[in-house]
PDB file of C-alpha atoms in Angstrom:
ATOM      1  CA  MET A 264     104.765 100.536  90.097  1.00 90.00           C
ATOM      2  CA  LEU A 265     104.673  98.572  93.331  1.00 94.00           C
ATOM      3  CA  LEU A 266     102.771  99.591  96.445  1.00 95.00           C
ATOM      4  CA  ALA A 267     104.403  98.056  99.526  1.00 96.00           C
ATOM      5  CA  ILE A 268     102.257  97.978 102.669  1.00 96.00           C
ATOM      6  CA  ASP A 269     103.587  97.162 106.129  1.00 95.00           C
ATOM      7  CA  CYS A 270     100.882  96.855 108.769  1.00 94.00           C
ATOM      8  CA  GLY A 271     102.137  96.770 112.344  1.00 88.00           C
ATOM      9  CA  ASN A 272     100.296  96.748 115.643  1.00 87.00           C
ATOM     10  CA  THR A 273     100.508 100.545 115.960  1.00 86.00           C
ATOM     11  CA  ASN A 274     101.035 102.007 112.476  1.00 90.00           C
ATOM     12  CA  THR A 275     100.519 101.003 108.852  1.00 93.00           C
ATOM     13  CA  VAL A 276     103.019 102.265 106.266  1.00 94.00           C
ATOM     14  CA  PHE A 277     102.426 102.598 102.509  1.00 95.00           C
ATOM     15  CA  SER A 278     105.396 103.144 100.162  1.00 94.00           C
ATOM     16  CA  ILE A 279     105.429 103.481  96.374  1.00 93.00           C
ATOM     17  CA  TRP A 280     108.414 101.786  94.698  1.00 93.00           C
ATOM     18  CA  ASP A 281     109.276 102.626  91.089  1.00 89.00           C
ATOM     19  CA  GLY A 282     111.836  99.848  90.684  1.00 88.00           C
ATOM     20  CA  ASP A 283     114.808 101.967  91.758  1.00 90.00           C
ATOM     21  CA  LYS A 284     113.662 104.027  94.727  1.00 90.00           C
ATOM     22  CA  PHE A 285     110.752 104.809  96.997  1.00 91.00           C
ATOM     23  CA  LEU A 286     108.850 107.797  95.663  1.00 89.00           C
ATOM     24  CA  CYS A 287     106.994 108.478  98.898  1.00 90.00           C
ATOM     25  CA  THR A 288     106.046 106.909 102.200  1.00 91.00           C
ATOM     26  CA  LEU A 289     102.716 107.460 103.955  1.00 92.00           C
ATOM     27  CA  ARG A 290     101.830 106.432 107.501  1.00 92.00           C
ATOM     28  CA  THR A 291      98.510 105.945 109.275  1.00 92.00           C
ATOM     29  CA  SER A 292      97.358 104.350 112.518  1.00 91.00           C
ATOM     30  CA  THR A 293      96.420 100.680 112.328  1.00 91.00           C
ATOM     31  CA  HIS A 294      92.714 100.045 112.759  1.00 89.00           C
ATOM     32  CA  HIS A 295      91.073  96.734 111.899  1.00 86.00           C
ATOM     33  CA  ALA A 296      87.733  98.353 111.090  1.00 88.00           C
ATOM     34  CA  ARG A 297      89.098 100.670 108.378  1.00 91.00           C
ATOM     35  CA  THR A 298      87.438  99.770 105.087  1.00 94.00           C
ATOM     36  CA  ALA A 299      88.992  99.553 101.629  1.00 94.00           C
ATOM     37  CA  ASP A 300      87.161 102.759 100.653  1.00 94.00           C
ATOM     38  CA  ALA A 301      88.538 104.554 103.710  1.00 94.00           C
ATOM     39  CA  TYR A 302      92.062 103.420 102.862  1.00 93.00           C
ATOM     40  CA  PHE A 303      91.711 104.741  99.326  1.00 92.00           C
ATOM     41  CA  THR A 304      90.220 108.076 100.413  1.00 93.00           C
ATOM     42  CA  TRP A 305      93.138 108.628 102.794  1.00 93.00           C
ATOM     43  CA  PHE A 306      95.739 107.356 100.305  1.00 91.00           C
ATOM     44  CA  SER A 307      94.520 109.305  97.266  1.00 88.00           C
ATOM     45  CA  THR A 308      94.190 112.526  99.258  1.00 88.00           C
ATOM     46  CA  LEU A 309      97.729 112.421 100.642  1.00 88.00           C
ATOM     47  CA  ILE A 310      99.351 111.250  97.424  1.00 86.00           C
ATOM     48  CA  LYS A 311      98.331 114.489  95.718  1.00 83.00           C
ATOM     49  CA  HIS A 312     100.778 116.321  97.989  1.00 83.00           C
ATOM     50  CA  TYR A 313     103.693 114.482  96.357  1.00 79.00           C
ATOM     51  CA  GLU A 314     102.501 115.211  92.816  1.00 76.00           C
ATOM     52  CA  ILE A 315     103.289 111.647  91.758  1.00 73.00           C
ATOM     53  CA  ASP A 316     101.703 110.272  88.638  1.00 68.00           C
ATOM     54  CA  HIS A 317     101.505 106.823  90.196  1.00 69.00           C
ATOM     55  CA  ASP A 318     100.495 103.879  88.052  1.00 85.00           C
ATOM     56  CA  ILE A 319     100.304 101.156  90.663  1.00 90.00           C
ATOM     57  CA  SER A 320      99.863  97.696  89.177  1.00 91.00           C
ATOM     58  CA  GLU A 321     101.262  95.509  91.963  1.00 94.00           C
ATOM     59  CA  VAL A 322     100.798  95.359  95.739  1.00 96.00           C
ATOM     60  CA  ILE A 323     102.612  93.417  98.476  1.00 97.00           C
ATOM     61  CA  ILE A 324     101.416  93.317 102.097  1.00 96.00           C
ATOM     62  CA  SER A 325     103.064  92.377 105.365  1.00 96.00           C
ATOM     63  CA  SER A 326     100.737  92.439 108.362  1.00 94.00           C
ATOM     64  CA  THR A 327     101.135  91.454 112.000  1.00 90.00           C
ATOM     65  CA  VAL A 328      97.406  92.192 112.449  1.00 90.00           C
ATOM     66  CA  PRO A 329      95.468  89.472 110.588  1.00 89.00           C
ATOM     67  CA  ARG A 330      92.130  91.286 110.836  1.00 90.00           C
ATOM     68  CA  VAL A 331      93.240  94.123 108.544  1.00 93.00           C
ATOM     69  CA  VAL A 332      94.444  91.909 105.686  1.00 93.00           C
ATOM     70  CA  TRP A 333      91.002  91.365 104.187  1.00 94.00           C
ATOM     71  CA  ASN A 334      90.303  95.084 103.726  1.00 94.00           C
ATOM     72  CA  LEU A 335      93.802  95.653 102.328  1.00 95.00           C
ATOM     73  CA  ARG A 336      93.193  92.843  99.829  1.00 94.00           C
ATOM     74  CA  VAL A 337      89.938  94.501  98.776  1.00 94.00           C
ATOM     75  CA  PHE A 338      91.745  97.861  98.569  1.00 94.00           C
ATOM     76  CA  ALA A 339      94.316  96.394  96.144  1.00 95.00           C
ATOM     77  CA  ASP A 340      91.728  94.558  94.065  1.00 94.00           C
ATOM     78  CA  ARG A 341      89.165  97.357  93.849  1.00 94.00           C
ATOM     79  CA  PHE A 342      91.441 100.321  93.215  1.00 93.00           C
ATOM     80  CA  PHE A 343      94.528  98.826  91.539  1.00 92.00           C
ATOM     81  CA  ASN A 344      92.951  95.797  89.885  1.00 91.00           C
ATOM     82  CA  CYS A 345      95.543  93.366  91.239  1.00 92.00           C
ATOM     83  CA  ARG A 346      95.772  90.430  93.596  1.00 93.00           C
ATOM     84  CA  PRO A 347      98.273  91.403  96.304  1.00 94.00           C
ATOM     85  CA  LEU A 348     101.077  89.204  97.553  1.00 94.00           C
ATOM     86  CA  VAL A 349     100.676  88.633 101.290  1.00 96.00           C
ATOM     87  CA  VAL A 350     103.833  87.665 103.177  1.00 96.00           C
ATOM     88  CA  GLY A 351     103.272  84.521 105.203  1.00 92.00           C
ATOM     89  CA  LYS A 352     100.693  83.048 102.831  1.00 92.00           C
ATOM     90  CA  PRO A 353     101.663  79.846 100.963  1.00 90.00           C
ATOM     91  CA  GLU A 354     101.607  81.550  97.564  1.00 92.00           C
ATOM     92  CA  CYS A 355     104.182  84.163  98.680  1.00 94.00           C
ATOM     93  CA  LEU A 356     107.634  82.637  98.227  1.00 94.00           C
ATOM     94  CA  LEU A 357     110.543  83.604 100.474  1.00 95.00           C
ATOM     95  CA  PRO A 358     114.129  83.866  99.174  1.00 94.00           C
ATOM     96  CA  ILE A 359     115.135  81.401 101.924  1.00 94.00           C
ATOM     97  CA  GLU A 360     112.640  79.477 104.055  1.00 94.00           C
ATOM     98  CA  ALA A 361     112.764  79.983 107.819  1.00 95.00           C
ATOM     99  CA  ARG A 362     114.331  77.208 109.870  1.00 95.00           C
ATOM    100  CA  VAL A 363     112.323  77.016 113.093  1.00 95.00           C
ATOM    101  CA  ASP A 364     110.401  74.404 115.068  1.00 95.00           C
ATOM    102  CA  ALA A 365     107.738  72.530 113.107  1.00 91.00           C
ATOM    103  CA  GLY A 366     104.369  74.271 113.311  1.00 89.00           C
ATOM    104  CA  THR A 367     105.854  77.617 114.307  1.00 91.00           C
ATOM    105  CA  ILE A 368     104.340  80.637 112.573  1.00 90.00           C
ATOM    106  CA  VAL A 369     106.948  83.358 112.135  1.00 93.00           C
ATOM    107  CA  GLY A 370     105.661  86.935 112.103  1.00 92.00           C
ATOM    108  CA  PRO A 371     105.609  88.402 108.578  1.00 94.00           C
ATOM    109  CA  ASP A 372     107.509  91.473 109.773  1.00 93.00           C
ATOM    110  CA  ARG A 373     110.380  89.275 110.925  1.00 94.00           C
ATOM    111  CA  LEU A 374     110.508  87.430 107.602  1.00 96.00           C
ATOM    112  CA  VAL A 375     110.528  90.738 105.734  1.00 96.00           C
ATOM    113  CA  ASN A 376     113.257  92.251 107.919  1.00 96.00           C
ATOM    114  CA  THR A 377     115.338  89.112 107.405  1.00 97.00           C
ATOM    115  CA  ALA A 378     115.024  89.353 103.614  1.00 97.00           C
ATOM    116  CA  GLY A 379     115.844  93.066 103.567  1.00 97.00           C
ATOM    117  CA  ALA A 380     118.817  92.819 105.924  1.00 97.00           C
ATOM    118  CA  PHE A 381     120.328  89.814 104.132  1.00 98.00           C
ATOM    119  CA  ASP A 382     120.015  91.572 100.772  1.00 97.00           C
ATOM    120  CA  ARG A 383     121.994  94.549 102.097  1.00 96.00           C
ATOM    121  CA  HIS A 384     124.438  92.954 104.520  1.00 96.00           C
ATOM    122  CA  GLY A 385     124.718  89.258 103.752  1.00 96.00           C
ATOM    123  CA  GLY A 386     124.330  86.624 106.475  1.00 95.00           C
ATOM    124  CA  ASP A 387     125.196  86.169 110.140  1.00 97.00           C
ATOM    125  CA  LEU A 388     123.032  89.054 111.320  1.00 98.00           C
ATOM    126  CA  ILE A 389     121.057  90.166 114.333  1.00 98.00           C
ATOM    127  CA  VAL A 390     118.198  92.474 113.300  1.00 97.00           C
ATOM    128  CA  VAL A 391     116.882  94.573 116.206  1.00 96.00           C
ATOM    129  CA  ASP A 392     113.473  96.099 115.495  1.00 95.00           C
ATOM    130  CA  PHE A 393     112.175  98.758 117.909  1.00 91.00           C
ATOM    131  CA  GLY A 394     108.443  98.454 117.343  1.00 86.00           C
ATOM    132  CA  THR A 395     105.479  97.780 119.610  1.00 85.00           C
ATOM    133  CA  ALA A 396     107.656  94.864 120.695  1.00 90.00           C
ATOM    134  CA  THR A 397     111.444  94.934 120.594  1.00 93.00           C
ATOM    135  CA  THR A 398     112.411  91.930 118.481  1.00 95.00           C
ATOM    136  CA  PHE A 399     115.742  90.321 117.697  1.00 97.00           C
ATOM    137  CA  ASP A 400     115.873  88.307 114.463  1.00 97.00           C
ATOM    138  CA  VAL A 401     118.802  85.968 113.902  1.00 98.00           C
ATOM    139  CA  VAL A 402     119.781  85.498 110.250  1.00 98.00           C
ATOM    140  CA  ALA A 403     122.028  82.585 109.250  1.00 97.00           C
ATOM    141  CA  ALA A 404     124.908  82.753 106.782  1.00 97.00           C
ATOM    142  CA  ASP A 405     122.613  81.689 103.921  1.00 96.00           C
ATOM    143  CA  GLY A 406     119.920  84.279 104.742  1.00 96.00           C
ATOM    144  CA  ALA A 407     117.468  82.036 106.595  1.00 97.00           C
ATOM    145  CA  TYR A 408     115.597  83.266 109.648  1.00 97.00           C
ATOM    146  CA  ILE A 409     116.581  80.799 112.376  1.00 97.00           C
ATOM    147  CA  GLY A 410     114.882  82.243 115.448  1.00 96.00           C
ATOM    148  CA  GLY A 411     115.152  85.200 117.751  1.00 96.00           C
ATOM    149  CA  VAL A 412     113.949  87.001 120.848  1.00 97.00           C
ATOM    150  CA  ILE A 413     110.827  89.038 121.660  1.00 95.00           C
ATOM    151  CA  ALA A 414     110.853  91.636 124.448  1.00 94.00           C
ATOM    152  CA  PRO A 415     108.279  94.326 125.375  1.00 91.00           C
ATOM    153  CA  GLY A 416     108.646  97.496 123.334  1.00 88.00           C
ATOM    154  CA  VAL A 417     110.007 100.687 124.872  1.00 86.00           C
ATOM    155  CA  ASN A 418     106.750 102.630 124.680  1.00 82.00           C
ATOM    156  CA  LEU A 419     104.787  99.585 125.832  1.00 83.00           C
ATOM    157  CA  SER A 420     106.982  99.404 128.950  1.00 81.00           C
ATOM    158  CA  LEU A 421     106.475 103.104 129.655  1.00 81.00           C
ATOM    159  CA  GLU A 422     102.713 102.767 129.254  1.00 81.00           C
ATOM    160  CA  ALA A 423     102.579  99.706 131.504  1.00 82.00           C
ATOM    161  CA  LEU A 424     104.594 101.496 134.192  1.00 79.00           C
ATOM    162  CA  HIS A 425     102.272 104.502 134.063  1.00 74.00           C
ATOM    163  CA  ASN A 426      99.104 102.373 134.125  1.00 77.00           C
ATOM    164  CA  ALA A 427     100.257 100.104 136.951  1.00 78.00           C
ATOM    165  CA  ALA A 428     101.662 102.809 139.226  1.00 77.00           C
ATOM    166  CA  ALA A 429      99.147 105.603 139.775  1.00 67.00           C
ATOM    167  CA  ALA A 430     101.718 108.002 141.188  1.00 70.00           C
ATOM    168  CA  LEU A 431     104.069 107.748 138.197  1.00 77.00           C
ATOM    169  CA  PRO A 432     103.491 110.070 135.224  1.00 78.00           C
ATOM    170  CA  HIS A 433     103.658 109.106 131.579  1.00 78.00           C
ATOM    171  CA  VAL A 434     106.945 110.367 130.117  1.00 82.00           C
ATOM    172  CA  ASP A 435     108.553 110.445 126.690  1.00 83.00           C
ATOM    173  CA  ILE A 436     111.632 108.318 126.168  1.00 85.00           C
ATOM    174  CA  ALA A 437     114.874 110.287 125.953  1.00 86.00           C
ATOM    175  CA  LYS A 438     118.518 109.848 126.867  1.00 88.00           C
ATOM    176  CA  PRO A 439     118.890 111.341 130.354  1.00 88.00           C
ATOM    177  CA  SER A 440     121.737 113.701 131.196  1.00 88.00           C
ATOM    178  CA  PHE A 441     122.735 111.561 134.179  1.00 92.00           C
ATOM    179  CA  VAL A 442     122.111 107.970 135.211  1.00 94.00           C
ATOM    180  CA  ILE A 443     120.977 109.060 138.677  1.00 96.00           C
ATOM    181  CA  GLY A 444     117.716 110.958 138.285  1.00 92.00           C
ATOM    182  CA  THR A 445     116.955 113.835 140.637  1.00 93.00           C
ATOM    183  CA  ASN A 446     113.236 113.969 139.820  1.00 91.00           C
ATOM    184  CA  THR A 447     110.584 111.397 138.932  1.00 88.00           C
ATOM    185  CA  VAL A 448     110.657 111.981 135.173  1.00 88.00           C
ATOM    186  CA  ALA A 449     114.447 111.732 135.029  1.00 90.00           C
ATOM    187  CA  CYS A 450     114.372 108.558 137.131  1.00 90.00           C
ATOM    188  CA  ILE A 451     111.897 106.891 134.753  1.00 88.00           C
ATOM    189  CA  GLN A 452     113.774 108.016 131.653  1.00 89.00           C
ATOM    190  CA  SER A 453     117.037 106.707 133.056  1.00 92.00           C
ATOM    191  CA  GLY A 454     115.527 103.365 134.002  1.00 91.00           C
ATOM    192  CA  VAL A 455     113.901 102.842 130.614  1.00 89.00           C
ATOM    193  CA  PHE A 456     116.728 104.186 128.449  1.00 92.00           C
ATOM    194  CA  TRP A 457     119.642 102.498 130.204  1.00 93.00           C
ATOM    195  CA  GLY A 458     117.523  99.441 130.899  1.00 93.00           C
ATOM    196  CA  TYR A 459     116.959  98.945 127.167  1.00 92.00           C
ATOM    197  CA  VAL A 460     120.595  99.659 126.379  1.00 93.00           C
ATOM    198  CA  GLY A 461     121.482  96.862 128.756  1.00 94.00           C
ATOM    199  CA  LEU A 462     118.775  94.574 127.375  1.00 94.00           C
ATOM    200  CA  VAL A 463     119.891  95.035 123.759  1.00 94.00           C
ATOM    201  CA  ARG A 464     123.579  94.693 124.534  1.00 94.00           C
ATOM    202  CA  GLU A 465     123.163  91.590 126.713  1.00 96.00           C
ATOM    203  CA  ILE A 466     120.839  89.779 124.307  1.00 97.00           C
ATOM    204  CA  CYS A 467     123.085  90.507 121.311  1.00 96.00           C
ATOM    205  CA  ASP A 468     126.158  89.374 123.244  1.00 96.00           C
ATOM    206  CA  ARG A 469     124.459  86.131 124.229  1.00 97.00           C
ATOM    207  CA  ILE A 470     123.284  85.467 120.668  1.00 97.00           C
ATOM    208  CA  LYS A 471     126.830  85.985 119.400  1.00 97.00           C
ATOM    209  CA  ALA A 472     128.211  83.644 122.064  1.00 97.00           C
ATOM    210  CA  GLU A 473     125.608  80.997 121.256  1.00 97.00           C
ATOM    211  CA  ARG A 474     126.294  81.235 117.533  1.00 96.00           C
ATOM    212  CA  ASP A 475     130.049  81.392 118.199  1.00 96.00           C
ATOM    213  CA  ARG A 476     130.854  83.617 115.242  1.00 95.00           C
ATOM    214  CA  PRO A 477     131.060  87.326 114.361  1.00 94.00           C
ATOM    215  CA  MET A 478     127.648  88.830 113.665  1.00 97.00           C
ATOM    216  CA  THR A 479     126.531  92.186 112.303  1.00 97.00           C
ATOM    217  CA  ILE A 480     123.850  94.014 114.294  1.00 96.00           C
ATOM    218  CA  VAL A 481     121.321  95.938 112.201  1.00 96.00           C
ATOM    219  CA  ALA A 482     118.734  98.185 113.864  1.00 95.00           C
ATOM    220  CA  THR A 483     115.419  99.433 112.539  1.00 94.00           C
ATOM    221  CA  GLY A 484     112.156 100.816 113.917  1.00 88.00           C
ATOM    222  CA  GLY A 485     110.959 104.126 115.295  1.00 83.00           C
ATOM    223  CA  LEU A 486     113.163 104.436 118.374  1.00 86.00           C
ATOM    224  CA  ALA A 487     116.311 102.922 116.876  1.00 89.00           C
ATOM    225  CA  PRO A 488     117.791 106.364 115.986  1.00 87.00           C
ATOM    226  CA  LEU A 489     117.640 107.451 119.640  1.00 86.00           C
ATOM    227  CA  PHE A 490     119.741 104.489 120.728  1.00 87.00           C
ATOM    228  CA  GLN A 491     121.965 104.611 117.625  1.00 83.00           C
ATOM    229  CA  GLN A 492     122.931 108.234 118.252  1.00 77.00           C
ATOM    230  CA  SER A 493     123.401 107.841 121.996  1.00 72.00           C
ATOM    231  CA  VAL A 494     125.349 104.621 122.481  1.00 79.00           C
ATOM    232  CA  ASP A 495     127.431 102.244 120.403  1.00 83.00           C
ATOM    233  CA  LEU A 496     124.986  99.344 120.083  1.00 89.00           C
ATOM    234  CA  PHE A 497     124.583  98.698 116.344  1.00 93.00           C
ATOM    235  CA  ASP A 498     126.734  98.298 113.269  1.00 93.00           C
ATOM    236  CA  SER A 499     124.051  99.805 111.017  1.00 92.00           C
ATOM    237  CA  PHE A 500     120.713 101.608 111.220  1.00 92.00           C
ATOM    238  CA  GLU A 501     118.161 101.198 108.413  1.00 92.00           C
ATOM    239  CA  ASP A 502     114.964 103.207 108.657  1.00 90.00           C
ATOM    240  CA  ASP A 503     113.500 101.610 105.512  1.00 91.00           C
ATOM    241  CA  LEU A 504     114.550  98.011 106.176  1.00 95.00           C
ATOM    242  CA  THR A 505     111.036  96.555 106.253  1.00 94.00           C
ATOM    243  CA  MET A 506     109.941  98.310 103.068  1.00 95.00           C
ATOM    244  CA  HIS A 507     113.165  97.245 101.346  1.00 96.00           C
ATOM    245  CA  GLY A 508     112.492  93.679 102.444  1.00 96.00           C
ATOM    246  CA  LEU A 509     109.055  93.829 100.841  1.00 97.00           C
ATOM    247  CA  THR A 510     110.611  94.811  97.494  1.00 97.00           C
ATOM    248  CA  VAL A 511     113.128  91.938  97.813  1.00 97.00           C
ATOM    249  CA  ILE A 512     110.367  89.396  98.421  1.00 97.00           C
ATOM    250  CA  HIS A 513     108.261  90.866  95.614  1.00 96.00           C
ATOM    251  CA  ASN A 514     111.151  90.634  93.149  1.00 95.00           C
ATOM    252  CA  HIS A 515     111.847  87.058  94.217  1.00 96.00           C
ATOM    253  CA  ASN A 516     108.247  86.090  93.494  1.00 94.00           C
ATOM    254  CA  LYS A 517     108.287  87.790  90.084  1.00 91.00           C
ATOM    255  CA  GLU A 518     111.507  86.004  89.150  1.00 91.00           C
ATOM    256  CA  ASN A 519     110.103  82.652  90.220  1.00 87.00           C
ATOM    257  CA  ALA A 520     106.597  83.047  88.828  1.00 76.00           C
ATOM    258  CA  THR A 521     105.410  80.001  86.922  1.00 63.00           C
TER     259      THR A 521
END
């Protein structure tokens, strides 16, 4: 079985793939000081809840936090006796290489989302990922990542507003009942929610105009369902897009192993 690990700035997700489906998905906070032993203690304790007789022999890792990769490598080697594939490293092959400016390092999460979205939808895509940052990945007709946009994440914007303005409370993001707020919380929620609706719509429209062709918009990430259910922004929502992309890249490397 394959253990797919996606380490983001806020959370790290572990999913077990049996070749046909994900058997379970586990989530923990990202912390660079967490040791391989701590990962295994947490992982082995939770996995008992799913009553899975897991025989993990392969591991693939995508991490936007370089400092955690070493301990995840040790975790894979020590407890599953395998050398993990790490997206972004030279030995990890991509189905289609990114076409960006020379010397540019593309975030592993963006490469993985590109591979997963292209596998499911074909090319000419905009992948909107609502994570710590809100990213827009542009996927060409042949499946190559060709660039994108990075904007502050929704929760990051809320936290910055709260920290910079002492009189403003921290609020949870939600679709407000009215655009015009009649109290402070409603005003903030309206500004953030409708502000991000406008941001997503305008950026996607400008990408489409620049590419001058029809494009499919695919959303993923924690807050994507809120926007998907509230307004008509996306053509598709995929909550497991990143993990699916990891299986696509893993399969590509197995098929092209020398």
